Amino acid sequence: MDLFVSFTLLALQGFGGVLAVVQREMVERKKWLTPEEFIEDWAVAQIMPGPNVVNLSLMIGDRYFGLRGALAALAGMLCVPLLVVLCLALLYAQYGSHPGVAGALRGMAAVTAGMIAATGLKLASALRTHPLPRWQTTLISLACVGFVLGLRMPLAYTLLILGGLGFALTYRKLKGPPA
């Protein structure tokens, strides 16, 4: 029940993106994951097909309670928010062309971008324990921003290229001769 309620609350808070909310709830409040575990699980959730947070809910539910936990987390993530989205879609169809509604939606987009940036900065502190030197992780992070924003490269290619590079460098560092 806790999984269902927790993921329902997460989903209901996640207008425009739930990364910041999920990180705060799972790492800081519930303490289900450490920051390092969250980054690792989030990375896996991103490369799987489907919405990232749905994938993450399945992974966490399964980790703690098996298949039942995964299904409870998934139901929490989808059931109540689906009803809310259907109601909002009906309202948007009726009032979407109103200038006040359009302005509110633009404002929400700006807030969402800020929340994602803030979460990225907060999660960057977890890279302190990463085996790669800070300058390499910083370069990979900046390259990711450049690939997505500058080159407009699809996320799948960015993940394959930079994720593969990060994996190879980390593997080489961990398997290399002791310093």
PDB file of C-alpha atoms in Angstrom:
ATOM      1  CA  MET A   1       0.000   0.000   0.000  1.00  0.00           C
ATOM      2  CA  ASP A   2       2.869   2.358   0.799  1.00  0.00           C
ATOM      3  CA  LEU A   3       4.281   1.807  -2.675  1.00  0.00           C
ATOM      4  CA  PHE A   4       0.929   2.555  -4.315  1.00  0.00           C
ATOM      5  CA  VAL A   5       0.332   5.702  -2.264  1.00  0.00           C
ATOM      6  CA  SER A   6       3.928   6.882  -2.597  1.00  0.00           C
ATOM      7  CA  PHE A   7       4.006   6.510  -6.359  1.00  0.00           C
ATOM      8  CA  THR A   8       0.525   8.019  -6.707  1.00  0.00           C
ATOM      9  CA  LEU A   9       1.707  11.071  -4.785  1.00  0.00           C
ATOM     10  CA  LEU A  10       4.869  11.208  -6.874  1.00  0.00           C
ATOM     11  CA  ALA A  11       2.912  11.048 -10.095  1.00  0.00           C
ATOM     12  CA  LEU A  12       0.451  13.710  -8.941  1.00  0.00           C
ATOM     13  CA  GLN A  13       3.328  16.093  -8.166  1.00  0.00           C
ATOM     14  CA  GLY A  14       5.089  15.527 -11.444  1.00  0.00           C
ATOM     15  CA  PHE A  15       3.575  18.078 -13.767  1.00  0.00           C
ATOM     16  CA  GLY A  16       6.053  18.596 -16.607  1.00  0.00           C
ATOM     17  CA  GLY A  17       8.571  16.102 -15.298  1.00  0.00           C
ATOM     18  CA  VAL A  18       8.994  14.149 -12.123  1.00  0.00           C
ATOM     19  CA  LEU A  19      12.755  13.834 -11.866  1.00  0.00           C
ATOM     20  CA  ALA A  20      13.113  16.453  -9.148  1.00  0.00           C
ATOM     21  CA  VAL A  21      10.160  15.115  -7.202  1.00  0.00           C
ATOM     22  CA  VAL A  22      11.211  11.489  -7.523  1.00  0.00           C
ATOM     23  CA  GLN A  23      14.753  12.260  -6.416  1.00  0.00           C
ATOM     24  CA  ARG A  24      13.538  14.194  -3.368  1.00  0.00           C
ATOM     25  CA  GLU A  25      10.976  11.567  -2.352  1.00  0.00           C
ATOM     26  CA  MET A  26      13.018   8.423  -2.920  1.00  0.00           C
ATOM     27  CA  VAL A  27      16.390   9.661  -1.807  1.00  0.00           C
ATOM     28  CA  GLU A  28      15.762  12.408   0.723  1.00  0.00           C
ATOM     29  CA  ARG A  29      12.384  11.603   2.311  1.00  0.00           C
ATOM     30  CA  LYS A  30      11.773   7.844   1.966  1.00  0.00           C
ATOM     31  CA  LYS A  31      15.474   6.930   1.863  1.00  0.00           C
ATOM     32  CA  TRP A  32      14.673   3.987  -0.393  1.00  0.00           C
ATOM     33  CA  LEU A  33      17.763   4.792  -2.453  1.00  0.00           C
ATOM     34  CA  THR A  34      21.093   6.461  -1.875  1.00  0.00           C
ATOM     35  CA  PRO A  35      21.993   9.263  -4.299  1.00  0.00           C
ATOM     36  CA  GLU A  36      24.377   6.868  -6.059  1.00  0.00           C
ATOM     37  CA  GLU A  37      21.722   4.148  -6.359  1.00  0.00           C
ATOM     38  CA  PHE A  38      19.252   6.712  -7.655  1.00  0.00           C
ATOM     39  CA  ILE A  39      21.649   7.846 -10.382  1.00  0.00           C
ATOM     40  CA  GLU A  40      22.392   4.261 -11.389  1.00  0.00           C
ATOM     41  CA  ASP A  41      18.732   3.207 -11.400  1.00  0.00           C
ATOM     42  CA  TRP A  42      17.700   6.381 -13.211  1.00  0.00           C
ATOM     43  CA  ALA A  43      20.317   5.708 -15.895  1.00  0.00           C
ATOM     44  CA  VAL A  44      18.944   2.196 -16.385  1.00  0.00           C
ATOM     45  CA  ALA A  45      15.365   3.523 -16.425  1.00  0.00           C
ATOM     46  CA  GLN A  46      16.318   6.027 -19.116  1.00  0.00           C
ATOM     47  CA  ILE A  47      17.725   3.503 -21.521  1.00  0.00           C
ATOM     48  CA  MET A  48      14.696   1.217 -21.205  1.00  0.00           C
ATOM     49  CA  PRO A  49      11.714   1.877 -23.493  1.00  0.00           C
ATOM     50  CA  GLY A  50       8.845   3.816 -21.951  1.00  0.00           C
ATOM     51  CA  PRO A  51       8.608   6.669 -19.465  1.00  0.00           C
ATOM     52  CA  ASN A  52      11.635   6.849 -17.180  1.00  0.00           C
ATOM     53  CA  VAL A  53       9.743   7.197 -13.944  1.00  0.00           C
ATOM     54  CA  VAL A  54       7.422   4.304 -14.787  1.00  0.00           C
ATOM     55  CA  ASN A  55      10.454   2.135 -15.409  1.00  0.00           C
ATOM     56  CA  LEU A  56      11.966   3.315 -12.134  1.00  0.00           C
ATOM     57  CA  SER A  57       8.750   2.570 -10.236  1.00  0.00           C
ATOM     58  CA  LEU A  58       8.768  -0.979 -11.596  1.00  0.00           C
ATOM     59  CA  MET A  59      12.412  -1.453 -10.621  1.00  0.00           C
ATOM     60  CA  ILE A  60      11.937  -0.169  -7.076  1.00  0.00           C
ATOM     61  CA  GLY A  61       8.676  -2.029  -6.526  1.00  0.00           C
ATOM     62  CA  ASP A  62      10.254  -5.255  -7.723  1.00  0.00           C
ATOM     63  CA  ARG A  63      13.369  -4.710  -5.626  1.00  0.00           C
ATOM     64  CA  TYR A  64      11.461  -4.444  -2.357  1.00  0.00           C
ATOM     65  CA  PHE A  65       8.365  -6.617  -2.904  1.00  0.00           C
ATOM     66  CA  GLY A  66       8.825  -8.634  -6.080  1.00  0.00           C
ATOM     67  CA  LEU A  67       6.177  -8.739  -8.778  1.00  0.00           C
ATOM     68  CA  ARG A  68       3.423  -7.538  -6.441  1.00  0.00           C
ATOM     69  CA  GLY A  69       5.508  -4.516  -5.497  1.00  0.00           C
ATOM     70  CA  ALA A  70       6.243  -3.733  -9.125  1.00  0.00           C
ATOM     71  CA  LEU A  71       2.548  -3.914  -9.995  1.00  0.00           C
ATOM     72  CA  ALA A  72       1.544  -1.814  -6.970  1.00  0.00           C
ATOM     73  CA  ALA A  73       4.110   0.837  -7.857  1.00  0.00           C
ATOM     74  CA  LEU A  74       3.010   0.813 -11.491  1.00  0.00           C
ATOM     75  CA  ALA A  75      -0.667   1.106 -10.515  1.00  0.00           C
ATOM     76  CA  GLY A  76       0.162   3.991  -8.216  1.00  0.00           C
ATOM     77  CA  MET A  77       2.089   5.681 -10.971  1.00  0.00           C
ATOM     78  CA  LEU A  78      -0.701   5.361 -13.534  1.00  0.00           C
ATOM     79  CA  CYS A  79      -4.248   5.041 -12.095  1.00  0.00           C
ATOM     80  CA  VAL A  80      -5.040   8.307 -10.326  1.00  0.00           C
ATOM     81  CA  PRO A  81      -2.835  10.446 -12.604  1.00  0.00           C
ATOM     82  CA  LEU A  82      -4.675   8.995 -15.602  1.00  0.00           C
ATOM     83  CA  LEU A  83      -7.964  10.265 -14.214  1.00  0.00           C
ATOM     84  CA  VAL A  84      -6.431  13.674 -13.541  1.00  0.00           C
ATOM     85  CA  VAL A  85      -4.971  13.871 -17.043  1.00  0.00           C
ATOM     86  CA  LEU A  86      -8.300  12.958 -18.595  1.00  0.00           C
ATOM     87  CA  CYS A  87     -10.022  15.716 -16.597  1.00  0.00           C
ATOM     88  CA  LEU A  88      -7.308  18.227 -17.549  1.00  0.00           C
ATOM     89  CA  ALA A  89      -7.588  17.233 -21.199  1.00  0.00           C
ATOM     90  CA  LEU A  90     -11.296  17.968 -21.082  1.00  0.00           C
ATOM     91  CA  LEU A  91     -10.629  21.348 -19.473  1.00  0.00           C
ATOM     92  CA  TYR A  92      -7.860  22.153 -21.954  1.00  0.00           C
ATOM     93  CA  ALA A  93     -10.128  21.328 -24.868  1.00  0.00           C
ATOM     94  CA  GLN A  94     -12.623  23.812 -23.467  1.00  0.00           C
ATOM     95  CA  TYR A  95     -10.281  26.622 -22.308  1.00  0.00           C
ATOM     96  CA  GLY A  96      -6.904  25.986 -24.019  1.00  0.00           C
ATOM     97  CA  SER A  97      -7.180  28.977 -26.324  1.00  0.00           C
ATOM     98  CA  HIS A  98      -7.698  31.430 -23.435  1.00  0.00           C
ATOM     99  CA  PRO A  99      -4.629  33.719 -23.110  1.00  0.00           C
ATOM    100  CA  GLY A 100      -4.470  33.206 -19.350  1.00  0.00           C
ATOM    101  CA  VAL A 101      -4.262  29.439 -19.763  1.00  0.00           C
ATOM    102  CA  ALA A 102      -1.563  29.742 -22.442  1.00  0.00           C
ATOM    103  CA  GLY A 103       0.472  32.052 -20.180  1.00  0.00           C
ATOM    104  CA  ALA A 104       0.120  29.699 -17.245  1.00  0.00           C
ATOM    105  CA  LEU A 105       1.368  26.797 -19.351  1.00  0.00           C
ATOM    106  CA  ARG A 106       4.412  28.805 -20.512  1.00  0.00           C
ATOM    107  CA  GLY A 107       5.170  29.652 -16.895  1.00  0.00           C
ATOM    108  CA  MET A 108       4.952  26.002 -15.893  1.00  0.00           C
ATOM    109  CA  ALA A 109       7.403  25.074 -18.643  1.00  0.00           C
ATOM    110  CA  ALA A 110       9.950  27.547 -17.289  1.00  0.00           C
ATOM    111  CA  VAL A 111       9.544  26.207 -13.766  1.00  0.00           C
ATOM    112  CA  THR A 112       9.951  22.649 -15.020  1.00  0.00           C
ATOM    113  CA  ALA A 113      13.197  23.509 -16.778  1.00  0.00           C
ATOM    114  CA  GLY A 114      14.478  25.096 -13.574  1.00  0.00           C
ATOM    115  CA  MET A 115      13.502  22.065 -11.512  1.00  0.00           C
ATOM    116  CA  ILE A 116      15.338  19.731 -13.866  1.00  0.00           C
ATOM    117  CA  ALA A 117      18.456  21.915 -13.813  1.00  0.00           C
ATOM    118  CA  ALA A 118      18.375  22.127 -10.018  1.00  0.00           C
ATOM    119  CA  THR A 119      18.015  18.365  -9.701  1.00  0.00           C
ATOM    120  CA  GLY A 120      20.923  17.845 -12.077  1.00  0.00           C
ATOM    121  CA  LEU A 121      23.102  20.093  -9.956  1.00  0.00           C
ATOM    122  CA  LYS A 122      21.968  18.335  -6.787  1.00  0.00           C
ATOM    123  CA  LEU A 123      22.718  14.901  -8.242  1.00  0.00           C
ATOM    124  CA  ALA A 124      26.127  16.036  -9.479  1.00  0.00           C
ATOM    125  CA  SER A 125      27.380  15.816  -5.897  1.00  0.00           C
ATOM    126  CA  ALA A 126      26.929  12.030  -6.086  1.00  0.00           C
ATOM    127  CA  LEU A 127      29.643  11.968  -8.761  1.00  0.00           C
ATOM    128  CA  ARG A 128      32.237  12.699  -6.079  1.00  0.00           C
ATOM    129  CA  THR A 129      32.476   8.982  -5.369  1.00  0.00           C
ATOM    130  CA  HIS A 130      32.637   8.029  -9.049  1.00  0.00           C
ATOM    131  CA  PRO A 131      35.871   6.258 -10.040  1.00  0.00           C
ATOM    132  CA  LEU A 132      36.547   8.675 -12.902  1.00  0.00           C
ATOM    133  CA  PRO A 133      38.304  11.929 -12.135  1.00  0.00           C
ATOM    134  CA  ARG A 134      36.045  14.934 -11.791  1.00  0.00           C
ATOM    135  CA  TRP A 135      37.384  16.557 -14.961  1.00  0.00           C
ATOM    136  CA  GLN A 136      36.368  13.514 -17.023  1.00  0.00           C
ATOM    137  CA  THR A 137      32.859  13.339 -15.588  1.00  0.00           C
ATOM    138  CA  THR A 138      32.498  17.080 -16.119  1.00  0.00           C
ATOM    139  CA  LEU A 139      33.617  16.763 -19.746  1.00  0.00           C
ATOM    140  CA  ILE A 140      31.177  13.923 -20.379  1.00  0.00           C
ATOM    141  CA  SER A 141      28.380  15.949 -18.755  1.00  0.00           C
ATOM    142  CA  LEU A 142      29.182  19.026 -20.842  1.00  0.00           C
ATOM    143  CA  ALA A 143      29.427  16.901 -23.981  1.00  0.00           C
ATOM    144  CA  CYS A 144      25.966  15.523 -23.190  1.00  0.00           C
ATOM    145  CA  VAL A 145      24.556  19.041 -22.971  1.00  0.00           C
ATOM    146  CA  GLY A 146      26.331  19.903 -26.236  1.00  0.00           C
ATOM    147  CA  PHE A 147      25.021  16.807 -28.001  1.00  0.00           C
ATOM    148  CA  VAL A 148      21.439  17.428 -26.929  1.00  0.00           C
ATOM    149  CA  LEU A 149      21.259  21.230 -27.127  1.00  0.00           C
ATOM    150  CA  GLY A 150      23.921  22.103 -29.711  1.00  0.00           C
ATOM    151  CA  LEU A 151      23.784  19.172 -32.079  1.00  0.00           C
ATOM    152  CA  ARG A 152      20.149  18.263 -31.333  1.00  0.00           C
ATOM    153  CA  MET A 153      21.211  14.639 -31.269  1.00  0.00           C
ATOM    154  CA  PRO A 154      18.515  12.145 -30.192  1.00  0.00           C
ATOM    155  CA  LEU A 155      18.814  10.930 -26.638  1.00  0.00           C
ATOM    156  CA  ALA A 156      19.314   7.322 -27.735  1.00  0.00           C
ATOM    157  CA  TYR A 157      22.451   8.227 -29.738  1.00  0.00           C
ATOM    158  CA  THR A 158      23.705  10.476 -26.965  1.00  0.00           C
ATOM    159  CA  LEU A 159      23.292   7.660 -24.466  1.00  0.00           C
ATOM    160  CA  LEU A 160      24.998   5.172 -26.748  1.00  0.00           C
ATOM    161  CA  ILE A 161      27.960   7.419 -27.501  1.00  0.00           C
ATOM    162  CA  LEU A 162      28.561   9.160 -24.182  1.00  0.00           C
ATOM    163  CA  GLY A 163      27.202   6.346 -22.029  1.00  0.00           C
ATOM    164  CA  GLY A 164      29.470   3.944 -23.892  1.00  0.00           C
ATOM    165  CA  LEU A 165      32.406   6.303 -23.441  1.00  0.00           C
ATOM    166  CA  GLY A 166      31.690   6.684 -19.731  1.00  0.00           C
ATOM    167  CA  PHE A 167      31.310   2.943 -19.343  1.00  0.00           C
ATOM    168  CA  ALA A 168      34.569   2.235 -21.186  1.00  0.00           C
ATOM    169  CA  LEU A 169      36.532   4.824 -19.218  1.00  0.00           C
ATOM    170  CA  THR A 170      35.134   3.619 -15.903  1.00  0.00           C
ATOM    171  CA  TYR A 171      35.763  -0.029 -16.767  1.00  0.00           C
ATOM    172  CA  ARG A 172      39.326   0.793 -17.793  1.00  0.00           C
ATOM    173  CA  LYS A 173      39.872   2.735 -14.579  1.00  0.00           C
ATOM    174  CA  LEU A 174      38.489  -0.042 -12.371  1.00  0.00           C
ATOM    175  CA  LYS A 175      40.312  -2.869 -14.171  1.00  0.00           C
ATOM    176  CA  GLY A 176      43.561  -0.988 -14.653  1.00  0.00           C
ATOM    177  CA  PRO A 177      46.675  -1.472 -12.576  1.00  0.00           C
ATOM    178  CA  PRO A 178      46.407  -0.124  -9.025  1.00  0.00           C
ATOM    179  CA  ALA A 179      47.778   3.370  -8.689  1.00  0.00           C
TER     180      ALA A 179
END
